[in-house]
PDB file of C-alpha atoms and ligand atoms in Angstrom:
ATOM      1  CA  UNK V   1      98.317  94.831  63.251  1.00 95.00           C
ATOM      2  CA  UNK V   2      96.148  92.901  65.719  1.00 97.00           C
ATOM      3  CA  UNK V   3      94.569  94.776  68.610  1.00 98.00           C
ATOM      4  CA  UNK V   4      96.999  93.005  70.979  1.00 98.00           C
ATOM      5  CA  UNK V   5     100.018  94.122  68.936  1.00 98.00           C
ATOM      6  CA  UNK V   6      98.643  97.635  68.671  1.00 98.00           C
ATOM      7  CA  UNK V   7      98.015  98.017  72.418  1.00 98.00           C
ATOM      8  CA  UNK V   8     101.475  96.665  73.257  1.00 98.00           C
ATOM      9  CA  UNK V   9     103.076  99.135  70.824  1.00 98.00           C
ATOM     10  CA  UNK V  10     101.014 102.066  72.093  1.00 98.00           C
ATOM     11  CA  UNK V  11     101.846 101.171  75.687  1.00 97.00           C
ATOM     12  CA  UNK V  12     105.584 101.077  74.893  1.00 97.00           C
ATOM     13  CA  UNK V  13     105.394 104.447  73.117  1.00 96.00           C
ATOM     14  CA  UNK V  14     103.421 105.993  75.973  1.00 96.00           C
ATOM     15  CA  UNK V  15     105.757 104.660  78.649  1.00 94.00           C
ATOM     16  CA  UNK V  16     108.768 106.094  76.788  1.00 93.00           C
ATOM     17  CA  UNK V  17     107.101 109.502  76.585  1.00 92.00           C
ATOM     18  CA  UNK V  18     105.927 109.329  80.202  1.00 90.00           C
ATOM     19  CA  UNK V  19     109.529 109.029  81.302  1.00 86.00           C
ATOM     20  CA  UNK V  20     109.850 112.563  79.920  1.00 78.00           C
ATOM     21  CA  UNK V  21     107.329 113.679  82.542  1.00 76.00           C
ATOM     22  CA  UNK V  22     109.576 112.378  85.292  1.00 67.00           C
ATOM     23  CA  UNK V  23     110.736 113.583  87.661  1.00 59.00           C
ATOM     24  CA  UNK V  24     109.379 117.092  87.153  1.00 49.00           C
ATOM     25  CA  UNK V  25     105.838 116.938  85.893  1.00 43.00           C
ATOM     26  CA  UNK V  26     102.382 118.233  86.424  1.00 45.00           C
ATOM     27  CA  UNK V  27      99.053 118.579  84.675  1.00 35.00           C
ATOM     28  CA  UNK V  28      97.935 121.586  86.678  1.00 41.00           C
ATOM     29  CA  UNK V  29      99.877 124.831  86.588  1.00 43.00           C
ATOM     30  CA  UNK V  30      97.515 126.900  88.658  1.00 43.00           C
ATOM     31  CA  UNK V  31      98.426 126.378  92.282  1.00 55.00           C
ATOM     32  CA  UNK V  32      97.450 129.512  94.157  1.00 57.00           C
ATOM     33  CA  UNK V  33      99.845 130.439  96.924  1.00 65.00           C
ATOM     34  CA  UNK V  34     102.784 128.453  98.244  1.00 77.00           C
ATOM     35  CA  UNK V  35     103.656 124.962  97.057  1.00 84.00           C
ATOM     36  CA  UNK V  36     102.413 122.719  99.859  1.00 91.00           C
ATOM     37  CA  UNK V  37     100.172 119.680 100.333  1.00 95.00           C
ATOM     38  CA  UNK V  38      96.885 121.610 100.825  1.00 94.00           C
ATOM     39  CA  UNK V  39      97.404 123.744  97.726  1.00 92.00           C
ATOM     40  CA  UNK V  40      98.314 120.695  95.650  1.00 93.00           C
ATOM     41  CA  UNK V  41      95.218 118.914  96.987  1.00 95.00           C
ATOM     42  CA  UNK V  42      93.108 121.826  95.720  1.00 93.00           C
ATOM     43  CA  UNK V  43      94.559 121.168  92.264  1.00 91.00           C
ATOM     44  CA  UNK V  44      93.715 117.495  92.808  1.00 94.00           C
ATOM     45  CA  UNK V  45      90.096 118.421  93.572  1.00 94.00           C
ATOM     46  CA  UNK V  46      89.853 120.151  90.236  1.00 93.00           C
ATOM     47  CA  UNK V  47      91.396 117.197  88.412  1.00 94.00           C
ATOM     48  CA  UNK V  48      89.014 114.756  90.091  1.00 96.00           C
ATOM     49  CA  UNK V  49      86.018 116.997  89.381  1.00 97.00           C
ATOM     50  CA  UNK V  50      86.972 117.274  85.710  1.00 96.00           C
ATOM     51  CA  UNK V  51      87.551 113.515  85.448  1.00 97.00           C
ATOM     52  CA  UNK V  52      84.141 112.843  87.042  1.00 98.00           C
ATOM     53  CA  UNK V  53      82.340 115.196  84.664  1.00 97.00           C
ATOM     54  CA  UNK V  54      84.078 113.904  81.523  1.00 98.00           C
ATOM     55  CA  UNK V  55      83.361 110.259  82.434  1.00 98.00           C
ATOM     56  CA  UNK V  56      79.731 111.108  83.216  1.00 97.00           C
ATOM     57  CA  UNK V  57      79.215 113.046  79.958  1.00 97.00           C
ATOM     58  CA  UNK V  58      80.789 110.253  77.931  1.00 98.00           C
ATOM     59  CA  UNK V  59      78.683 107.735  79.821  1.00 96.00           C
ATOM     60  CA  UNK V  60      75.556 109.479  78.580  1.00 96.00           C
ATOM     61  CA  UNK V  61      76.791 109.562  74.977  1.00 97.00           C
ATOM     62  CA  UNK V  62      78.432 106.140  74.512  1.00 96.00           C
ATOM     63  CA  UNK V  63      76.613 103.166  73.030  1.00 93.00           C
ATOM     64  CA  UNK V  64      78.958 100.272  73.801  1.00 97.00           C
ATOM     65  CA  UNK V  65      77.893  98.564  77.045  1.00 97.00           C
ATOM     66  CA  UNK V  66      81.462  97.702  78.118  1.00 97.00           C
ATOM     67  CA  UNK V  67      82.504 101.323  77.675  1.00 98.00           C
ATOM     68  CA  UNK V  68      79.372 102.546  79.489  1.00 98.00           C
ATOM     69  CA  UNK V  69      80.110 100.275  82.457  1.00 98.00           C
ATOM     70  CA  UNK V  70      83.776 101.313  82.561  1.00 98.00           C
ATOM     71  CA  UNK V  71      82.827 104.996  82.489  1.00 98.00           C
ATOM     72  CA  UNK V  72      80.237 104.494  85.233  1.00 98.00           C
ATOM     73  CA  UNK V  73      82.848 102.833  87.407  1.00 98.00           C
ATOM     74  CA  UNK V  74      85.375 105.566  86.646  1.00 98.00           C
ATOM     75  CA  UNK V  75      82.923 108.420  87.316  1.00 98.00           C
ATOM     76  CA  UNK V  76      82.036 106.893  90.684  1.00 98.00           C
ATOM     77  CA  UNK V  77      85.695 106.381  91.628  1.00 98.00           C
ATOM     78  CA  UNK V  78      86.711 109.933  90.677  1.00 98.00           C
ATOM     79  CA  UNK V  79      83.767 111.303  92.696  1.00 98.00           C
ATOM     80  CA  UNK V  80      84.893 109.154  95.631  1.00 98.00           C
ATOM     81  CA  UNK V  81      88.433 110.545  95.274  1.00 98.00           C
ATOM     82  CA  UNK V  82      86.975 114.052  95.320  1.00 98.00           C
ATOM     83  CA  UNK V  83      85.192 113.336  98.614  1.00 98.00           C
ATOM     84  CA  UNK V  84      88.248 111.729 100.205  1.00 98.00           C
ATOM     85  CA  UNK V  85      90.456 114.650  99.200  1.00 98.00           C
ATOM     86  CA  UNK V  86      87.872 117.176 100.451  1.00 98.00           C
ATOM     87  CA  UNK V  87      87.779 115.362 103.809  1.00 98.00           C
ATOM     88  CA  UNK V  88      91.560 115.398 104.029  1.00 98.00           C
ATOM     89  CA  UNK V  89      91.569 119.120 103.199  1.00 97.00           C
ATOM     90  CA  UNK V  90      89.062 119.739 106.010  1.00 97.00           C
ATOM     91  CA  UNK V  91      91.480 118.127 108.482  1.00 97.00           C
ATOM     92  CA  UNK V  92      94.244 120.325 107.070  1.00 96.00           C
ATOM     93  CA  UNK V  93      92.087 123.412 107.697  1.00 95.00           C
ATOM     94  CA  UNK V  94      90.500 124.062 104.296  1.00 95.00           C
ATOM     95  CA  UNK V  95      86.717 123.914 103.916  1.00 94.00           C
ATOM     96  CA  UNK V  96      86.043 122.590 100.419  1.00 93.00           C
ATOM     97  CA  UNK V  97      82.271 123.031 100.687  1.00 91.00           C
ATOM     98  CA  UNK V  98      82.397 126.614  99.497  1.00 90.00           C
ATOM     99  CA  UNK V  99      85.006 125.864  96.840  1.00 91.00           C
ATOM    100  CA  UNK V 100      83.990 125.378  93.195  1.00 92.00           C
ATOM    101  CA  UNK V 101      86.928 123.689  91.484  1.00 91.00           C
ATOM    102  CA  UNK V 102      85.297 124.112  88.058  1.00 93.00           C
ATOM    103  CA  UNK V 103      84.594 127.828  88.435  1.00 91.00           C
ATOM    104  CA  UNK V 104      87.352 128.664  85.951  1.00 87.00           C
ATOM    105  CA  UNK V 105      86.099 126.100  83.392  1.00 92.00           C
ATOM    106  CA  UNK V 106      87.905 123.024  82.128  1.00 93.00           C
ATOM    107  CA  UNK V 107      91.662 122.940  81.754  1.00 91.00           C
ATOM    108  CA  UNK V 108      93.112 122.287  78.273  1.00 93.00           C
ATOM    109  CA  UNK V 109      93.246 118.482  78.654  1.00 94.00           C
ATOM    110  CA  UNK V 110      89.599 118.077  79.695  1.00 95.00           C
ATOM    111  CA  UNK V 111      88.571 120.610  77.043  1.00 96.00           C
ATOM    112  CA  UNK V 112      90.255 118.366  74.474  1.00 97.00           C
ATOM    113  CA  UNK V 113      88.792 115.142  75.896  1.00 97.00           C
ATOM    114  CA  UNK V 114      85.330 116.646  75.695  1.00 96.00           C
ATOM    115  CA  UNK V 115      85.667 116.879  71.897  1.00 97.00           C
ATOM    116  CA  UNK V 116      86.239 113.124  71.455  1.00 98.00           C
ATOM    117  CA  UNK V 117      83.250 111.285  69.991  1.00 97.00           C
ATOM    118  CA  UNK V 118      84.341 107.722  69.216  1.00 98.00           C
ATOM    119  CA  UNK V 119      84.659 104.857  71.698  1.00 98.00           C
ATOM    120  CA  UNK V 120      88.192 104.021  70.620  1.00 98.00           C
ATOM    121  CA  UNK V 121      89.394 107.617  71.161  1.00 98.00           C
ATOM    122  CA  UNK V 122      87.691 107.832  74.549  1.00 98.00           C
ATOM    123  CA  UNK V 123      89.272 104.580  75.707  1.00 98.00           C
ATOM    124  CA  UNK V 124      92.702 105.591  74.365  1.00 98.00           C
ATOM    125  CA  UNK V 125      92.788 109.168  75.655  1.00 98.00           C
ATOM    126  CA  UNK V 126      90.541 109.282  78.709  1.00 96.00           C
ATOM    127  CA  UNK V 127      91.437 105.974  80.296  1.00 97.00           C
ATOM    128  CA  UNK V 128      94.475 104.240  78.831  1.00 98.00           C
ATOM    129  CA  UNK V 129      96.659 107.360  78.495  1.00 97.00           C
ATOM    130  CA  UNK V 130      95.319 109.936  80.968  1.00 96.00           C
ATOM    131  CA  UNK V 131      95.278 107.343  83.734  1.00 96.00           C
ATOM    132  CA  UNK V 132      98.851 106.287  82.901  1.00 96.00           C
ATOM    133  CA  UNK V 133      99.843 109.933  83.338  1.00 94.00           C
ATOM    134  CA  UNK V 134      97.959 110.015  86.651  1.00 94.00           C
ATOM    135  CA  UNK V 135      99.945 107.042  87.938  1.00 93.00           C
ATOM    136  CA  UNK V 136     103.261 108.820  87.246  1.00 91.00           C
ATOM    137  CA  UNK V 137     102.065 112.050  88.803  1.00 91.00           C
ATOM    138  CA  UNK V 138     100.555 110.423  91.868  1.00 93.00           C
ATOM    139  CA  UNK V 139     103.807 108.622  92.596  1.00 92.00           C
ATOM    140  CA  UNK V 140     105.579 111.986  92.517  1.00 89.00           C
ATOM    141  CA  UNK V 141     102.942 113.488  94.778  1.00 92.00           C
ATOM    142  CA  UNK V 142     103.274 110.614  97.270  1.00 95.00           C
ATOM    143  CA  UNK V 143     107.029 111.312  97.451  1.00 92.00           C
ATOM    144  CA  UNK V 144     106.323 115.018  97.917  1.00 92.00           C
ATOM    145  CA  UNK V 145     103.906 114.254 100.812  1.00 95.00           C
ATOM    146  CA  UNK V 146     106.451 112.017 102.456  1.00 94.00           C
ATOM    147  CA  UNK V 147     109.173 114.635 102.196  1.00 92.00           C
ATOM    148  CA  UNK V 148     106.700 117.135 103.686  1.00 93.00           C
ATOM    149  CA  UNK V 149     106.029 114.716 106.574  1.00 95.00           C
ATOM    150  CA  UNK V 150     102.355 114.191 105.602  1.00 97.00           C
ATOM    151  CA  UNK V 151     102.050 110.432 105.957  1.00 97.00           C
ATOM    152  CA  UNK V 152      98.225 110.476 106.056  1.00 98.00           C
ATOM    153  CA  UNK V 153      97.885 112.057 102.617  1.00 98.00           C
ATOM    154  CA  UNK V 154     100.659 109.806 101.252  1.00 98.00           C
ATOM    155  CA  UNK V 155      98.799 106.739 102.550  1.00 98.00           C
ATOM    156  CA  UNK V 156      95.474 107.917 101.113  1.00 98.00           C
ATOM    157  CA  UNK V 157      97.094 108.151  97.698  1.00 98.00           C
ATOM    158  CA  UNK V 158      99.099 104.950  97.950  1.00 97.00           C
ATOM    159  CA  UNK V 159      96.386 102.699  99.363  1.00 98.00           C
ATOM    160  CA  UNK V 160      93.161 104.059  97.862  1.00 97.00           C
ATOM    161  CA  UNK V 161      93.528 106.528  95.003  1.00 97.00           C
ATOM    162  CA  UNK V 162      96.517 105.081  93.163  1.00 96.00           C
ATOM    163  CA  UNK V 163      95.064 101.518  92.916  1.00 97.00           C
ATOM    164  CA  UNK V 164      91.848 102.984  91.470  1.00 97.00           C
ATOM    165  CA  UNK V 165      93.754 105.022  88.872  1.00 97.00           C
ATOM    166  CA  UNK V 166      95.699 101.907  87.901  1.00 97.00           C
ATOM    167  CA  UNK V 167      92.399 100.070  87.507  1.00 98.00           C
ATOM    168  CA  UNK V 168      91.112 102.867  85.228  1.00 97.00           C
ATOM    169  CA  UNK V 169      94.219 102.478  83.087  1.00 97.00           C
ATOM    170  CA  UNK V 170      93.556  98.739  82.883  1.00 98.00           C
ATOM    171  CA  UNK V 171      89.936  99.391  81.896  1.00 98.00           C
ATOM    172  CA  UNK V 172      91.323 101.511  79.061  1.00 98.00           C
ATOM    173  CA  UNK V 173      93.580  98.631  78.030  1.00 98.00           C
ATOM    174  CA  UNK V 174      90.745  96.093  77.834  1.00 98.00           C
ATOM    175  CA  UNK V 175      88.530  98.569  75.966  1.00 98.00           C
ATOM    176  CA  UNK V 176      91.283  99.288  73.455  1.00 98.00           C
ATOM    177  CA  UNK V 177      91.620  95.559  72.805  1.00 98.00           C
ATOM    178  CA  UNK V 178      87.896  95.622  72.049  1.00 98.00           C
ATOM    179  CA  UNK V 179      87.810  98.726  69.851  1.00 98.00           C
ATOM    180  CA  UNK V 180      91.232  99.029  68.184  1.00 98.00           C
ATOM    181  CA  UNK V 181      90.594  96.252  65.693  1.00 98.00           C
ATOM    182  CA  UNK V 182      90.962  98.096  62.377  1.00 98.00           C
ATOM    183  CA  UNK V 183      93.711 100.280  60.921  1.00 98.00           C
ATOM    184  CA  UNK V 184      91.352 103.235  61.057  1.00 98.00           C
ATOM    185  CA  UNK V 185      90.460 102.717  64.731  1.00 98.00           C
ATOM    186  CA  UNK V 186      94.121 102.234  65.629  1.00 98.00           C
ATOM    187  CA  UNK V 187      95.025 105.495  63.910  1.00 98.00           C
ATOM    188  CA  UNK V 188      92.287 107.357  65.833  1.00 98.00           C
ATOM    189  CA  UNK V 189      93.520 105.837  69.097  1.00 98.00           C
ATOM    190  CA  UNK V 190      97.164 106.665  68.367  1.00 98.00           C
ATOM    191  CA  UNK V 191      96.309 110.270  67.569  1.00 98.00           C
ATOM    192  CA  UNK V 192      94.104 110.766  70.648  1.00 98.00           C
ATOM    193  CA  UNK V 193      96.739 109.240  72.882  1.00 98.00           C
ATOM    194  CA  UNK V 194      99.533 111.373  71.409  1.00 97.00           C
ATOM    195  CA  UNK V 195      97.471 114.546  71.784  1.00 97.00           C
ATOM    196  CA  UNK V 196      96.741 113.700  75.429  1.00 97.00           C
ATOM    197  CA  UNK V 197     100.444 113.238  76.152  1.00 95.00           C
ATOM    198  CA  UNK V 198     101.347 116.412  74.263  1.00 94.00           C
ATOM    199  CA  UNK V 199      98.871 118.410  76.348  1.00 93.00           C
ATOM    200  CA  UNK V 200     100.325 116.902  79.531  1.00 87.00           C
ATOM    201  CA  UNK V 201     103.824 117.870  78.399  1.00 84.00           C
ATOM    202  CA  UNK V 202     102.755 121.416  77.526  1.00 86.00           C
ATOM    203  CA  UNK V 203     101.067 121.809  80.898  1.00 81.00           C
ATOM    204  CA  UNK V 204     104.138 120.480  82.646  1.00 76.00           C
ATOM    205  CA  UNK V 205     106.331 123.074  80.960  1.00 76.00           C
ATOM    206  CA  UNK V 206     103.857 125.852  81.770  1.00 75.00           C
ATOM    207  CA  UNK V 207     103.636 124.716  85.375  1.00 69.00           C
ATOM    208  CA  UNK V 208     107.382 124.602  85.832  1.00 65.00           C
ATOM    209  CA  UNK V 209     107.789 128.028  84.280  1.00 65.00           C
ATOM    210  CA  UNK V 210     105.003 129.794  86.152  1.00 63.00           C
ATOM    211  CA  UNK V 211     104.906 128.084  89.530  1.00 61.00           C
ATOM    212  CA  UNK V 212     107.802 125.645  89.883  1.00 60.00           C
ATOM    213  CA  UNK V 213     105.310 122.825  90.410  1.00 62.00           C
ATOM    214  CA  UNK V 214     106.451 119.249  89.929  1.00 61.00           C
ATOM    215  CA  UNK V 215     104.090 117.225  92.031  1.00 68.00           C
ATOM    216  CA  UNK V 216     100.412 117.987  91.443  1.00 77.00           C
ATOM    217  CA  UNK V 217      98.403 114.767  91.621  1.00 84.00           C
ATOM    218  CA  UNK V 218      96.487 113.406  88.637  1.00 80.00           C
ATOM    219  CA  UNK V 219      93.252 111.490  88.425  1.00 78.00           C
TER     220      UNK V 219
HETATM  221 FE1  FE2 P   1      91.136 107.902  87.358  1.00 51.69          FE
HETATM  222 FE1  FE2 P   2      90.850 109.991  90.585  1.00 51.69          FE
END
């Protein structure tokens, strides 16, 4: 299979599975307190912090220049999202300065991503697939904000964060076209992508069971 054929097939498979995350999905079961925009934004802070750290660690341990540049861009964007969300939380009455979103350690998805060593797995799992999940989840969160009457947070996600996450997904696509050029690399990518989706599905089920959460934003 050529890299183009492989990426098209993986995309189709992922999109079919992502429909299973709709309309009730989340990557983050641990909302503390009632289900509202500020509490979901605290979950978002953790997701953005984890995404920043993973991209930065991979950046320091990748040797392909295209991947290094993509990870640098992603790390900067996720850090920017963190700041924007923290500012929005301040307006909503929560001071994020004294809040350590990583105090409890990585969630299961970031813990898995951290184990990936090859460029093709990092592109497949961390960018192409995780960012596709983020797009689905952010759309749900935007709808939740609108139903809650929070147009400012909805606009922040629609106009700034969501386009960046889409760009990260597209970075993953172009990197996969670069790396997924052998049967072996394609198999690594397929497995990393499937594991990422499986972890998202498991977290969704846990979140629904424990907290009734459907709308936590991704990164
Ligand atoms: Fe992202
Ligand atoms: Fe983000």
